[in-house]
PDB file of N, CA, C and O in Angstrom:
ATOM      1  N   MET A   1     -49.510 -10.889 -29.831  1.00  0.00           N
ATOM      2  CA  MET A   1     -50.481  -9.713 -30.472  1.00  0.00           C
ATOM      3  C   MET A   1     -50.477  -8.622 -29.886  1.00  0.00           C
ATOM      4  O   MET A   1     -50.230  -7.736 -30.522  1.00  0.00           O
ATOM      5  N   HIS A   2     -51.051  -8.470 -28.509  1.00  0.00           N
ATOM      6  CA  HIS A   2     -50.553  -6.945 -27.886  1.00  0.00           C
ATOM      7  C   HIS A   2     -49.513  -7.035 -27.016  1.00  0.00           C
ATOM      8  O   HIS A   2     -49.402  -6.208 -25.962  1.00  0.00           O
ATOM      9  N   ASP A   3     -48.813  -8.197 -27.029  1.00  0.00           N
ATOM     10  CA  ASP A   3     -47.265  -8.065 -26.041  1.00  0.00           C
ATOM     11  C   ASP A   3     -46.364  -7.132 -26.952  1.00  0.00           C
ATOM     12  O   ASP A   3     -45.332  -7.868 -27.780  1.00  0.00           O
ATOM     13  N   HIS A   4     -46.548  -6.130 -26.962  1.00  0.00           N
ATOM     14  CA  HIS A   4     -45.458  -4.948 -27.481  1.00  0.00           C
ATOM     15  C   HIS A   4     -44.126  -4.881 -27.325  1.00  0.00           C
ATOM     16  O   HIS A   4     -43.284  -4.992 -28.010  1.00  0.00           O
ATOM     17  N   ASN A   5     -43.863  -5.389 -25.864  1.00  0.00           N
ATOM     18  CA  ASN A   5     -42.373  -5.546 -25.638  1.00  0.00           C
ATOM     19  C   ASN A   5     -41.783  -7.051 -25.913  1.00  0.00           C
ATOM     20  O   ASN A   5     -40.531  -7.344 -25.855  1.00  0.00           O
ATOM     21  N   LYS A   6     -42.766  -7.678 -26.532  1.00  0.00           N
ATOM     22  CA  LYS A   6     -42.127  -9.223 -26.861  1.00  0.00           C
ATOM     23  C   LYS A   6     -41.336 -10.058 -25.410  1.00  0.00           C
ATOM     24  O   LYS A   6     -40.627 -10.854 -25.991  1.00  0.00           O
ATOM     25  N   ASP A   7     -42.038  -9.905 -24.672  1.00  0.00           N
ATOM     26  CA  ASP A   7     -41.475 -10.866 -23.401  1.00  0.00           C
ATOM     27  C   ASP A   7     -42.367 -11.942 -23.038  1.00  0.00           C
ATOM     28  O   ASP A   7     -41.939 -12.693 -22.245  1.00  0.00           O
ATOM     29  N   GLY A   8     -43.176 -12.082 -23.899  1.00  0.00           N
ATOM     30  CA  GLY A   8     -44.068 -13.420 -23.619  1.00  0.00           C
ATOM     31  C   GLY A   8     -45.215 -13.057 -22.695  1.00  0.00           C
ATOM     32  O   GLY A   8     -45.521 -14.221 -22.131  1.00  0.00           O
ATOM     33  N   HIS A   9     -45.439 -11.975 -22.008  1.00  0.00           N
ATOM     34  CA  HIS A   9     -46.351 -11.763 -21.104  1.00  0.00           C
ATOM     35  C   HIS A   9     -47.047 -10.440 -21.326  1.00  0.00           C
ATOM     36  O   HIS A   9     -47.019  -9.814 -22.170  1.00  0.00           O
ATOM     37  N   LEU A  10     -48.353 -10.432 -20.986  1.00  0.00           N
ATOM     38  CA  LEU A  10     -49.201  -8.886 -20.994  1.00  0.00           C
ATOM     39  C   LEU A  10     -49.368  -8.486 -19.616  1.00  0.00           C
ATOM     40  O   LEU A  10     -49.233  -8.958 -18.488  1.00  0.00           O
ATOM     41  N   ASP A  11     -48.620  -7.289 -19.644  1.00  0.00           N
ATOM     42  CA  ASP A  11     -48.575  -6.232 -18.200  1.00  0.00           C
ATOM     43  C   ASP A  11     -49.846  -5.421 -18.353  1.00  0.00           C
ATOM     44  O   ASP A  11     -50.216  -5.553 -19.289  1.00  0.00           O
ATOM     45  N   GLY A  12     -49.856  -4.905 -17.194  1.00  0.00           N
ATOM     46  CA  GLY A  12     -50.718  -3.674 -16.692  1.00  0.00           C
ATOM     47  C   GLY A  12     -50.937  -2.629 -18.163  1.00  0.00           C
ATOM     48  O   GLY A  12     -52.030  -2.343 -18.577  1.00  0.00           O
ATOM     49  N   HIS A  13     -49.688  -2.252 -18.441  1.00  0.00           N
ATOM     50  CA  HIS A  13     -49.731  -1.000 -19.370  1.00  0.00           C
ATOM     51  C   HIS A  13     -50.181  -1.929 -20.690  1.00  0.00           C
ATOM     52  O   HIS A  13     -50.758  -0.827 -21.655  1.00  0.00           O
ATOM     53  N   GLU A  14     -49.974  -2.882 -21.251  1.00  0.00           N
ATOM     54  CA  GLU A  14     -50.170  -3.576 -22.460  1.00  0.00           C
ATOM     55  C   GLU A  14     -51.660  -3.865 -22.305  1.00  0.00           C
ATOM     56  O   GLU A  14     -52.494  -3.477 -23.360  1.00  0.00           O
ATOM     57  N   LEU A  15     -52.241  -4.054 -21.383  1.00  0.00           N
ATOM     58  CA  LEU A  15     -53.733  -4.430 -21.254  1.00  0.00           C
ATOM     59  C   LEU A  15     -54.481  -3.030 -21.511  1.00  0.00           C
ATOM     60  O   LEU A  15     -55.222  -2.784 -22.005  1.00  0.00           O
ATOM     61  N   LEU A  16     -53.594  -2.041 -20.652  1.00  0.00           N
ATOM     62  CA  LEU A  16     -54.327  -0.561 -20.561  1.00  0.00           C
ATOM     63  C   LEU A  16     -54.742  -0.174 -22.102  1.00  0.00           C
ATOM     64  O   LEU A  16     -55.575   0.222 -22.632  1.00  0.00           O
ATOM     65  N   THR A  17     -53.396  -0.367 -22.764  1.00  0.00           N
ATOM     66  CA  THR A  17     -53.473   0.235 -24.199  1.00  0.00           C
ATOM     67  C   THR A  17     -54.464  -0.838 -25.025  1.00  0.00           C
ATOM     68  O   THR A  17     -55.188   0.119 -25.874  1.00  0.00           O
ATOM     69  N   VAL A  18     -54.641  -2.047 -24.875  1.00  0.00           N
ATOM     70  CA  VAL A  18     -55.833  -2.744 -25.655  1.00  0.00           C
ATOM     71  C   VAL A  18     -57.032  -2.257 -25.281  1.00  0.00           C
ATOM     72  O   VAL A  18     -57.870  -1.819 -26.285  1.00  0.00           O
ATOM     73  N   TYR A  19     -57.414  -1.926 -23.893  1.00  0.00           N
ATOM     74  CA  TYR A  19     -58.503  -1.702 -23.781  1.00  0.00           C
ATOM     75  C   TYR A  19     -59.048  -0.427 -24.032  1.00  0.00           C
ATOM     76  O   TYR A  19     -60.319  -0.085 -24.357  1.00  0.00           O
ATOM     77  N   ALA A  20     -58.162   0.649 -23.909  1.00  0.00           N
ATOM     78  CA  ALA A  20     -58.221   2.331 -24.355  1.00  0.00           C
ATOM     79  C   ALA A  20     -58.355   2.226 -25.687  1.00  0.00           C
ATOM     80  O   ALA A  20     -59.082   2.965 -26.286  1.00  0.00           O
ATOM     81  N   SER A  21     -58.237   1.298 -26.643  1.00  0.00           N
ATOM     82  CA  SER A  21     -58.474   1.480 -28.002  1.00  0.00           C
ATOM     83  C   SER A  21     -59.621   0.750 -28.456  1.00  0.00           C
ATOM     84  O   SER A  21     -59.943   0.480 -29.626  1.00  0.00           O
ATOM     85  N   GLN A  22     -60.375   0.023 -27.504  1.00  0.00           N
ATOM     86  CA  GLN A  22     -61.316  -0.745 -27.812  1.00  0.00           C
ATOM     87  C   GLN A  22     -62.730  -0.150 -27.192  1.00  0.00           C
ATOM     88  O   GLN A  22     -62.870   0.747 -26.403  1.00  0.00           O
ATOM     89  N   GLU A  23     -63.943  -0.370 -27.916  1.00  0.00           N
ATOM     90  CA  GLU A  23     -65.159  -0.279 -27.459  1.00  0.00           C
ATOM     91  C   GLU A  23     -65.602  -1.450 -26.451  1.00  0.00           C
ATOM     92  O   GLU A  23     -65.960  -2.286 -26.769  1.00  0.00           O
ATOM     93  N   LEU A  24     -65.592  -1.174 -25.121  1.00  0.00           N
ATOM     94  CA  LEU A  24     -66.031  -2.117 -23.796  1.00  0.00           C
ATOM     95  C   LEU A  24     -66.521  -1.585 -22.658  1.00  0.00           C
ATOM     96  O   LEU A  24     -66.877  -0.344 -22.541  1.00  0.00           O
ATOM     97  N   LYS A  25     -67.583  -2.386 -22.233  1.00  0.00           N
ATOM     98  CA  LYS A  25     -68.009  -2.041 -20.991  1.00  0.00           C
ATOM     99  C   LYS A  25     -67.624  -3.164 -19.846  1.00  0.00           C
ATOM    100  O   LYS A  25     -66.882  -4.398 -20.364  1.00  0.00           O
ATOM    101  N   VAL A  26     -67.616  -2.880 -18.571  1.00  0.00           N
ATOM    102  CA  VAL A  26     -67.703  -3.857 -17.629  1.00  0.00           C
ATOM    103  C   VAL A  26     -68.740  -4.723 -17.518  1.00  0.00           C
ATOM    104  O   VAL A  26     -69.644  -4.478 -17.155  1.00  0.00           O
ATOM    105  N   GLY A  27     -68.419  -6.082 -17.818  1.00  0.00           N
ATOM    106  CA  GLY A  27     -69.489  -7.268 -17.270  1.00  0.00           C
ATOM    107  C   GLY A  27     -69.952  -7.286 -15.864  1.00  0.00           C
ATOM    108  O   GLY A  27     -69.498  -7.027 -15.128  1.00  0.00           O
ATOM    109  N   PRO A  28     -70.992  -8.197 -15.797  1.00  0.00           N
ATOM    110  CA  PRO A  28     -71.374  -8.391 -14.114  1.00  0.00           C
ATOM    111  C   PRO A  28     -70.097  -9.265 -13.370  1.00  0.00           C
ATOM    112  O   PRO A  28     -70.233  -8.927 -12.358  1.00  0.00           O
ATOM    113  N   ASP A  29     -69.256  -9.895 -13.838  1.00  0.00           N
ATOM    114  CA  ASP A  29     -68.194 -10.399 -13.471  1.00  0.00           C
ATOM    115  C   ASP A  29     -67.006  -9.406 -13.193  1.00  0.00           C
ATOM    116  O   ASP A  29     -66.009  -9.744 -12.827  1.00  0.00           O
ATOM    117  N   GLY A  30     -67.067  -8.534 -13.841  1.00  0.00           N
ATOM    118  CA  GLY A  30     -65.983  -7.342 -13.678  1.00  0.00           C
ATOM    119  C   GLY A  30     -65.064  -7.762 -14.704  1.00  0.00           C
ATOM    120  O   GLY A  30     -63.913  -6.857 -15.015  1.00  0.00           O
ATOM    121  N   ARG A  31     -65.121  -8.383 -15.771  1.00  0.00           N
ATOM    122  CA  ARG A  31     -64.558  -8.445 -16.913  1.00  0.00           C
ATOM    123  C   ARG A  31     -64.754  -7.657 -17.985  1.00  0.00           C
ATOM    124  O   ARG A  31     -65.909  -7.386 -18.123  1.00  0.00           O
ATOM    125  N   PRO A  32     -64.065  -7.383 -18.974  1.00  0.00           N
ATOM    126  CA  PRO A  32     -64.438  -6.545 -19.927  1.00  0.00           C
ATOM    127  C   PRO A  32     -65.417  -7.242 -21.282  1.00  0.00           C
ATOM    128  O   PRO A  32     -65.316  -8.584 -21.379  1.00  0.00           O
ATOM    129  N   VAL A  33     -66.348  -6.612 -21.553  1.00  0.00           N
ATOM    130  CA  VAL A  33     -67.208  -7.069 -22.447  1.00  0.00           C
ATOM    131  C   VAL A  33     -67.425  -5.858 -23.752  1.00  0.00           C
ATOM    132  O   VAL A  33     -67.500  -4.908 -23.362  1.00  0.00           O
ATOM    133  N   HIS A  34     -67.494  -6.420 -24.968  1.00  0.00           N
ATOM    134  CA  HIS A  34     -67.546  -5.513 -26.264  1.00  0.00           C
ATOM    135  C   HIS A  34     -68.899  -4.785 -26.216  1.00  0.00           C
ATOM    136  O   HIS A  34     -69.969  -5.469 -25.691  1.00  0.00           O
ATOM    137  N   ALA A  35     -68.932  -3.417 -26.280  1.00  0.00           N
ATOM    138  CA  ALA A  35     -70.349  -3.101 -26.365  1.00  0.00           C
ATOM    139  C   ALA A  35     -70.094  -1.654 -27.080  1.00  0.00           C
ATOM    140  O   ALA A  35     -69.319  -1.471 -27.874  1.00  0.00           O
ATOM    141  N   ASN A  36     -71.568  -0.772 -27.189  1.00  0.00           N
ATOM    142  CA  ASN A  36     -71.419   0.211 -27.936  1.00  0.00           C
ATOM    143  C   ASN A  36     -70.833   1.406 -27.283  1.00  0.00           C
ATOM    144  O   ASN A  36     -70.870   2.350 -28.167  1.00  0.00           O
ATOM    145  N   SER A  37     -70.608   1.447 -26.024  1.00  0.00           N
ATOM    146  CA  SER A  37     -70.191   2.735 -25.550  1.00  0.00           C
ATOM    147  C   SER A  37     -68.951   2.637 -24.924  1.00  0.00           C
ATOM    148  O   SER A  37     -68.428   1.365 -24.774  1.00  0.00           O
ATOM    149  N   HIS A  38     -67.768   3.850 -25.014  1.00  0.00           N
ATOM    150  CA  HIS A  38     -66.529   3.572 -24.444  1.00  0.00           C
ATOM    151  C   HIS A  38     -66.698   3.711 -22.994  1.00  0.00           C
ATOM    152  O   HIS A  38     -67.457   4.534 -22.223  1.00  0.00           O
ATOM    153  N   ILE A  39     -65.198   3.281 -22.511  1.00  0.00           N
ATOM    154  CA  ILE A  39     -65.011   3.248 -21.392  1.00  0.00           C
ATOM    155  C   ILE A  39     -64.075   4.836 -21.354  1.00  0.00           C
ATOM    156  O   ILE A  39     -63.024   4.668 -22.270  1.00  0.00           O
ATOM    157  N   THR A  40     -64.251   5.754 -20.866  1.00  0.00           N
ATOM    158  CA  THR A  40     -63.478   6.909 -20.918  1.00  0.00           C
ATOM    159  C   THR A  40     -62.781   7.318 -20.210  1.00  0.00           C
ATOM    160  O   THR A  40     -61.723   7.837 -20.073  1.00  0.00           O
ATOM    161  N   ARG A  41     -63.134   6.927 -18.692  1.00  0.00           N
ATOM    162  CA  ARG A  41     -62.206   7.341 -17.761  1.00  0.00           C
ATOM    163  C   ARG A  41     -61.205   6.676 -17.471  1.00  0.00           C
ATOM    164  O   ARG A  41     -61.336   5.377 -17.027  1.00  0.00           O
ATOM    165  N   ILE A  42     -60.161   7.145 -16.965  1.00  0.00           N
ATOM    166  CA  ILE A  42     -58.526   6.234 -16.817  1.00  0.00           C
ATOM    167  C   ILE A  42     -59.016   5.532 -15.767  1.00  0.00           C
ATOM    168  O   ILE A  42     -58.340   4.304 -15.519  1.00  0.00           O
ATOM    169  N   GLY A  43     -59.625   5.831 -14.733  1.00  0.00           N
ATOM    170  CA  GLY A  43     -59.775   5.321 -13.173  1.00  0.00           C
ATOM    171  C   GLY A  43     -60.766   3.981 -13.729  1.00  0.00           C
ATOM    172  O   GLY A  43     -60.518   2.901 -13.292  1.00  0.00           O
ATOM    173  N   GLU A  44     -61.652   4.043 -14.817  1.00  0.00           N
ATOM    174  CA  GLU A  44     -62.636   2.680 -15.150  1.00  0.00           C
ATOM    175  C   GLU A  44     -61.537   2.027 -15.756  1.00  0.00           C
ATOM    176  O   GLU A  44     -61.659   0.567 -15.580  1.00  0.00           O
ATOM    177  N   LEU A  45     -60.592   2.494 -16.705  1.00  0.00           N
ATOM    178  CA  LEU A  45     -59.697   1.324 -17.356  1.00  0.00           C
ATOM    179  C   LEU A  45     -58.770   0.761 -16.287  1.00  0.00           C
ATOM    180  O   LEU A  45     -58.714  -0.366 -16.214  1.00  0.00           O
ATOM    181  N   ARG A  46     -58.082   1.606 -15.587  1.00  0.00           N
ATOM    182  CA  ARG A  46     -57.254   0.703 -14.387  1.00  0.00           C
ATOM    183  C   ARG A  46     -58.041  -0.013 -13.656  1.00  0.00           C
ATOM    184  O   ARG A  46     -57.233  -1.203 -13.285  1.00  0.00           O
ATOM    185  N   LYS A  47     -59.263   0.250 -13.170  1.00  0.00           N
ATOM    186  CA  LYS A  47     -60.160  -0.989 -12.416  1.00  0.00           C
ATOM    187  C   LYS A  47     -59.969  -2.037 -13.468  1.00  0.00           C
ATOM    188  O   LYS A  47     -60.175  -3.277 -12.591  1.00  0.00           O
ATOM    189  N   LEU A  48     -60.386  -1.747 -14.675  1.00  0.00           N
ATOM    190  CA  LEU A  48     -60.475  -3.188 -15.402  1.00  0.00           C
ATOM    191  C   LEU A  48     -59.392  -4.235 -15.660  1.00  0.00           C
ATOM    192  O   LEU A  48     -59.332  -5.179 -15.490  1.00  0.00           O
ATOM    193  N   VAL A  49     -58.409  -3.296 -15.604  1.00  0.00           N
ATOM    194  CA  VAL A  49     -57.103  -3.879 -15.862  1.00  0.00           C
ATOM    195  C   VAL A  49     -56.713  -4.749 -14.407  1.00  0.00           C
ATOM    196  O   VAL A  49     -56.120  -5.817 -14.074  1.00  0.00           O
ATOM    197  N   ASP A  50     -56.962  -3.971 -13.435  1.00  0.00           N
ATOM    198  CA  ASP A  50     -56.886  -4.612 -12.031  1.00  0.00           C
ATOM    199  C   ASP A  50     -57.655  -6.137 -12.062  1.00  0.00           C
ATOM    200  O   ASP A  50     -57.140  -7.194 -11.363  1.00  0.00           O
ATOM    201  N   THR A  51     -58.808  -5.788 -12.434  1.00  0.00           N
ATOM    202  CA  THR A  51     -59.738  -7.004 -12.349  1.00  0.00           C
ATOM    203  C   THR A  51     -59.155  -8.233 -13.279  1.00  0.00           C
ATOM    204  O   THR A  51     -59.018  -9.149 -12.690  1.00  0.00           O
ATOM    205  N   VAL A  52     -58.730  -8.110 -14.471  1.00  0.00           N
ATOM    206  CA  VAL A  52     -58.303  -8.899 -15.320  1.00  0.00           C
ATOM    207  C   VAL A  52     -56.898  -9.497 -14.534  1.00  0.00           C
ATOM    208  O   VAL A  52     -56.880 -10.534 -14.685  1.00  0.00           O
ATOM    209  N   LEU A  53     -56.137  -8.753 -14.425  1.00  0.00           N
ATOM    210  CA  LEU A  53     -54.977  -9.204 -13.389  1.00  0.00           C
ATOM    211  C   LEU A  53     -55.288 -10.061 -12.190  1.00  0.00           C
ATOM    212  O   LEU A  53     -54.778 -11.286 -11.944  1.00  0.00           O
ATOM    213  N   ASP A  54     -56.302  -9.492 -11.210  1.00  0.00           N
ATOM    214  CA  ASP A  54     -56.636 -10.463 -10.293  1.00  0.00           C
ATOM    215  C   ASP A  54     -57.134 -11.879 -10.564  1.00  0.00           C
ATOM    216  O   ASP A  54     -56.989 -12.823 -10.164  1.00  0.00           O
ATOM    217  N   MET A  55     -57.707 -11.591 -11.759  1.00  0.00           N
ATOM    218  CA  MET A  55     -58.446 -13.029 -12.011  1.00  0.00           C
ATOM    219  C   MET A  55     -57.934 -13.908 -12.997  1.00  0.00           C
ATOM    220  O   MET A  55     -57.973 -15.328 -12.714  1.00  0.00           O
ATOM    221  N   ASP A  56     -57.122 -13.535 -13.486  1.00  0.00           N
ATOM    222  CA  ASP A  56     -56.188 -14.118 -14.452  1.00  0.00           C
ATOM    223  C   ASP A  56     -54.652 -14.454 -14.451  1.00  0.00           C
ATOM    224  O   ASP A  56     -53.940 -15.168 -14.842  1.00  0.00           O
ATOM    225  N   ASP A  57     -53.726 -13.436 -13.541  1.00  0.00           N
ATOM    226  CA  ASP A  57     -52.568 -13.611 -13.245  1.00  0.00           C
ATOM    227  C   ASP A  57     -52.356 -14.605 -12.142  1.00  0.00           C
ATOM    228  O   ASP A  57     -52.513 -14.246 -11.045  1.00  0.00           O
ATOM    229  N   THR A  58     -52.775 -15.850 -12.476  1.00  0.00           N
ATOM    230  CA  THR A  58     -52.575 -16.666 -11.355  1.00  0.00           C
ATOM    231  C   THR A  58     -51.582 -17.211 -10.603  1.00  0.00           C
ATOM    232  O   THR A  58     -51.308 -17.424  -9.417  1.00  0.00           O
ATOM    233  N   ASP A  59     -50.007 -16.875 -10.884  1.00  0.00           N
ATOM    234  CA  ASP A  59     -48.856 -16.781 -10.263  1.00  0.00           C
ATOM    235  C   ASP A  59     -48.741 -15.494  -9.547  1.00  0.00           C
ATOM    236  O   ASP A  59     -47.490 -15.514  -8.956  1.00  0.00           O
ATOM    237  N   ASN A  60     -49.453 -14.599  -9.748  1.00  0.00           N
ATOM    238  CA  ASN A  60     -49.257 -13.089  -8.828  1.00  0.00           C
ATOM    239  C   ASN A  60     -47.901 -12.562  -9.302  1.00  0.00           C
ATOM    240  O   ASN A  60     -47.187 -11.813  -8.361  1.00  0.00           O
ATOM    241  N   ASP A  61     -47.523 -12.339 -10.555  1.00  0.00           N
ATOM    242  CA  ASP A  61     -46.298 -11.782 -11.040  1.00  0.00           C
ATOM    243  C   ASP A  61     -46.721 -10.354 -11.394  1.00  0.00           C
ATOM    244  O   ASP A  61     -45.643  -9.731 -11.748  1.00  0.00           O
ATOM    245  N   GLY A  62     -47.842 -10.094 -11.557  1.00  0.00           N
ATOM    246  CA  GLY A  62     -48.449  -8.846 -11.972  1.00  0.00           C
ATOM    247  C   GLY A  62     -48.389  -8.751 -13.586  1.00  0.00           C
ATOM    248  O   GLY A  62     -48.523  -7.750 -14.347  1.00  0.00           O
ATOM    249  N   MET A  63     -48.134 -10.080 -14.420  1.00  0.00           N
ATOM    250  CA  MET A  63     -48.414 -10.188 -15.832  1.00  0.00           C
ATOM    251  C   MET A  63     -49.243 -11.445 -16.027  1.00  0.00           C
ATOM    252  O   MET A  63     -49.300 -12.229 -15.372  1.00  0.00           O
ATOM    253  N   ILE A  64     -49.756 -11.628 -17.414  1.00  0.00           N
ATOM    254  CA  ILE A  64     -50.291 -12.465 -17.623  1.00  0.00           C
ATOM    255  C   ILE A  64     -49.465 -13.313 -18.602  1.00  0.00           C
ATOM    256  O   ILE A  64     -49.205 -12.721 -19.734  1.00  0.00           O
ATOM    257  N   SER A  65     -49.026 -14.701 -18.426  1.00  0.00           N
ATOM    258  CA  SER A  65     -48.521 -15.091 -19.460  1.00  0.00           C
ATOM    259  C   SER A  65     -48.937 -15.869 -20.578  1.00  0.00           C
ATOM    260  O   SER A  65     -50.635 -15.748 -20.070  1.00  0.00           O
ATOM    261  N   TRP A  66     -48.579 -16.474 -21.525  1.00  0.00           N
ATOM    262  CA  TRP A  66     -49.520 -17.102 -22.326  1.00  0.00           C
ATOM    263  C   TRP A  66     -50.341 -18.495 -21.753  1.00  0.00           C
ATOM    264  O   TRP A  66     -51.465 -18.478 -22.337  1.00  0.00           O
ATOM    265  N   GLU A  67     -49.649 -19.033 -20.931  1.00  0.00           N
ATOM    266  CA  GLU A  67     -50.298 -20.143 -20.356  1.00  0.00           C
ATOM    267  C   GLU A  67     -51.380 -19.820 -19.416  1.00  0.00           C
ATOM    268  O   GLU A  67     -52.598 -20.207 -19.635  1.00  0.00           O
ATOM    269  N   GLU A  68     -51.231 -18.654 -18.544  1.00  0.00           N
ATOM    270  CA  GLU A  68     -52.415 -17.924 -17.896  1.00  0.00           C
ATOM    271  C   GLU A  68     -53.627 -17.542 -18.965  1.00  0.00           C
ATOM    272  O   GLU A  68     -54.505 -17.651 -18.511  1.00  0.00           O
ATOM    273  N   TYR A  69     -53.107 -16.710 -19.924  1.00  0.00           N
ATOM    274  CA  TYR A  69     -54.156 -16.269 -20.758  1.00  0.00           C
ATOM    275  C   TYR A  69     -55.012 -17.518 -21.609  1.00  0.00           C
ATOM    276  O   TYR A  69     -56.014 -17.435 -21.576  1.00  0.00           O
ATOM    277  N   TYR A  70     -54.297 -18.563 -21.929  1.00  0.00           N
ATOM    278  CA  TYR A  70     -55.073 -19.656 -22.522  1.00  0.00           C
ATOM    279  C   TYR A  70     -56.124 -20.281 -21.406  1.00  0.00           C
ATOM    280  O   TYR A  70     -57.328 -20.505 -22.247  1.00  0.00           O
ATOM    281  N   SER A  71     -55.546 -20.254 -20.190  1.00  0.00           N
ATOM    282  CA  SER A  71     -56.262 -21.004 -19.089  1.00  0.00           C
ATOM    283  C   SER A  71     -57.598 -20.344 -19.099  1.00  0.00           C
ATOM    284  O   SER A  71     -58.667 -20.663 -18.821  1.00  0.00           O
ATOM    285  N   SER A  72     -57.543 -19.167 -18.911  1.00  0.00           N
ATOM    286  CA  SER A  72     -58.567 -18.021 -18.608  1.00  0.00           C
ATOM    287  C   SER A  72     -59.580 -18.109 -19.785  1.00  0.00           C
ATOM    288  O   SER A  72     -60.728 -18.476 -19.564  1.00  0.00           O
ATOM    289  N   GLN A  73     -59.005 -17.937 -20.967  1.00  0.00           N
ATOM    290  CA  GLN A  73     -59.751 -18.212 -22.209  1.00  0.00           C
ATOM    291  C   GLN A  73     -60.560 -19.376 -22.222  1.00  0.00           C
ATOM    292  O   GLN A  73     -61.925 -19.378 -22.356  1.00  0.00           O
ATOM    293  N   LYS A  74     -60.122 -20.163 -22.049  1.00  0.00           N
ATOM    294  CA  LYS A  74     -60.618 -21.722 -21.773  1.00  0.00           C
ATOM    295  C   LYS A  74     -61.723 -21.882 -20.790  1.00  0.00           C
ATOM    296  O   LYS A  74     -62.376 -22.155 -21.019  1.00  0.00           O
ATOM    297  N   TYR A  75     -61.451 -21.493 -19.566  1.00  0.00           N
ATOM    298  CA  TYR A  75     -62.483 -21.309 -18.580  1.00  0.00           C
ATOM    299  C   TYR A  75     -63.485 -20.518 -18.661  1.00  0.00           C
ATOM    300  O   TYR A  75     -64.692 -21.053 -18.592  1.00  0.00           O
ATOM    301  N   HIS A  76     -63.309 -19.155 -19.214  1.00  0.00           N
ATOM    302  CA  HIS A  76     -64.378 -18.266 -19.540  1.00  0.00           C
ATOM    303  C   HIS A  76     -65.047 -18.770 -20.688  1.00  0.00           C
ATOM    304  O   HIS A  76     -66.476 -18.071 -20.963  1.00  0.00           O
ATOM    305  N   HIS A  77     -64.700 -19.844 -21.455  1.00  0.00           N
ATOM    306  CA  HIS A  77     -65.683 -19.967 -22.599  1.00  0.00           C
ATOM    307  C   HIS A  77     -66.233 -21.408 -22.711  1.00  0.00           C
ATOM    308  O   HIS A  77     -66.881 -21.727 -23.374  1.00  0.00           O
ATOM    309  N   GLN A  78     -66.212 -21.882 -21.325  1.00  0.00           N
ATOM    310  CA  GLN A  78     -66.927 -23.297 -21.151  1.00  0.00           C
ATOM    311  C   GLN A  78     -68.093 -22.632 -20.434  1.00  0.00           C
ATOM    312  O   GLN A  78     -68.348 -22.646 -19.204  1.00  0.00           O
ATOM    313  N   LEU A  79     -69.198 -22.752 -21.192  1.00  0.00           N
ATOM    314  CA  LEU A  79     -70.481 -22.530 -20.626  1.00  0.00           C
ATOM    315  C   LEU A  79     -71.174 -23.753 -20.259  1.00  0.00           C
ATOM    316  O   LEU A  79     -71.473 -24.422 -21.098  1.00  0.00           O
TER     317      LEU A  79
END
């Protein structure tokens, strides 16, 4: 979907591209949330990408694999 280089992982550059193109704000847990206002400063976007990588990149390789993405989505949607 957003894996532009088709390597099976989402890296920081791919995440930055996705978040820069969407209307997002940062939620209370530091994760992105859709909203009506844009994140406009590159520093905010980088902080957001760092937060997502810190939370979802469980093997600490700097990328989110499809397994890590699935685990994150499953965890965050269990309320």
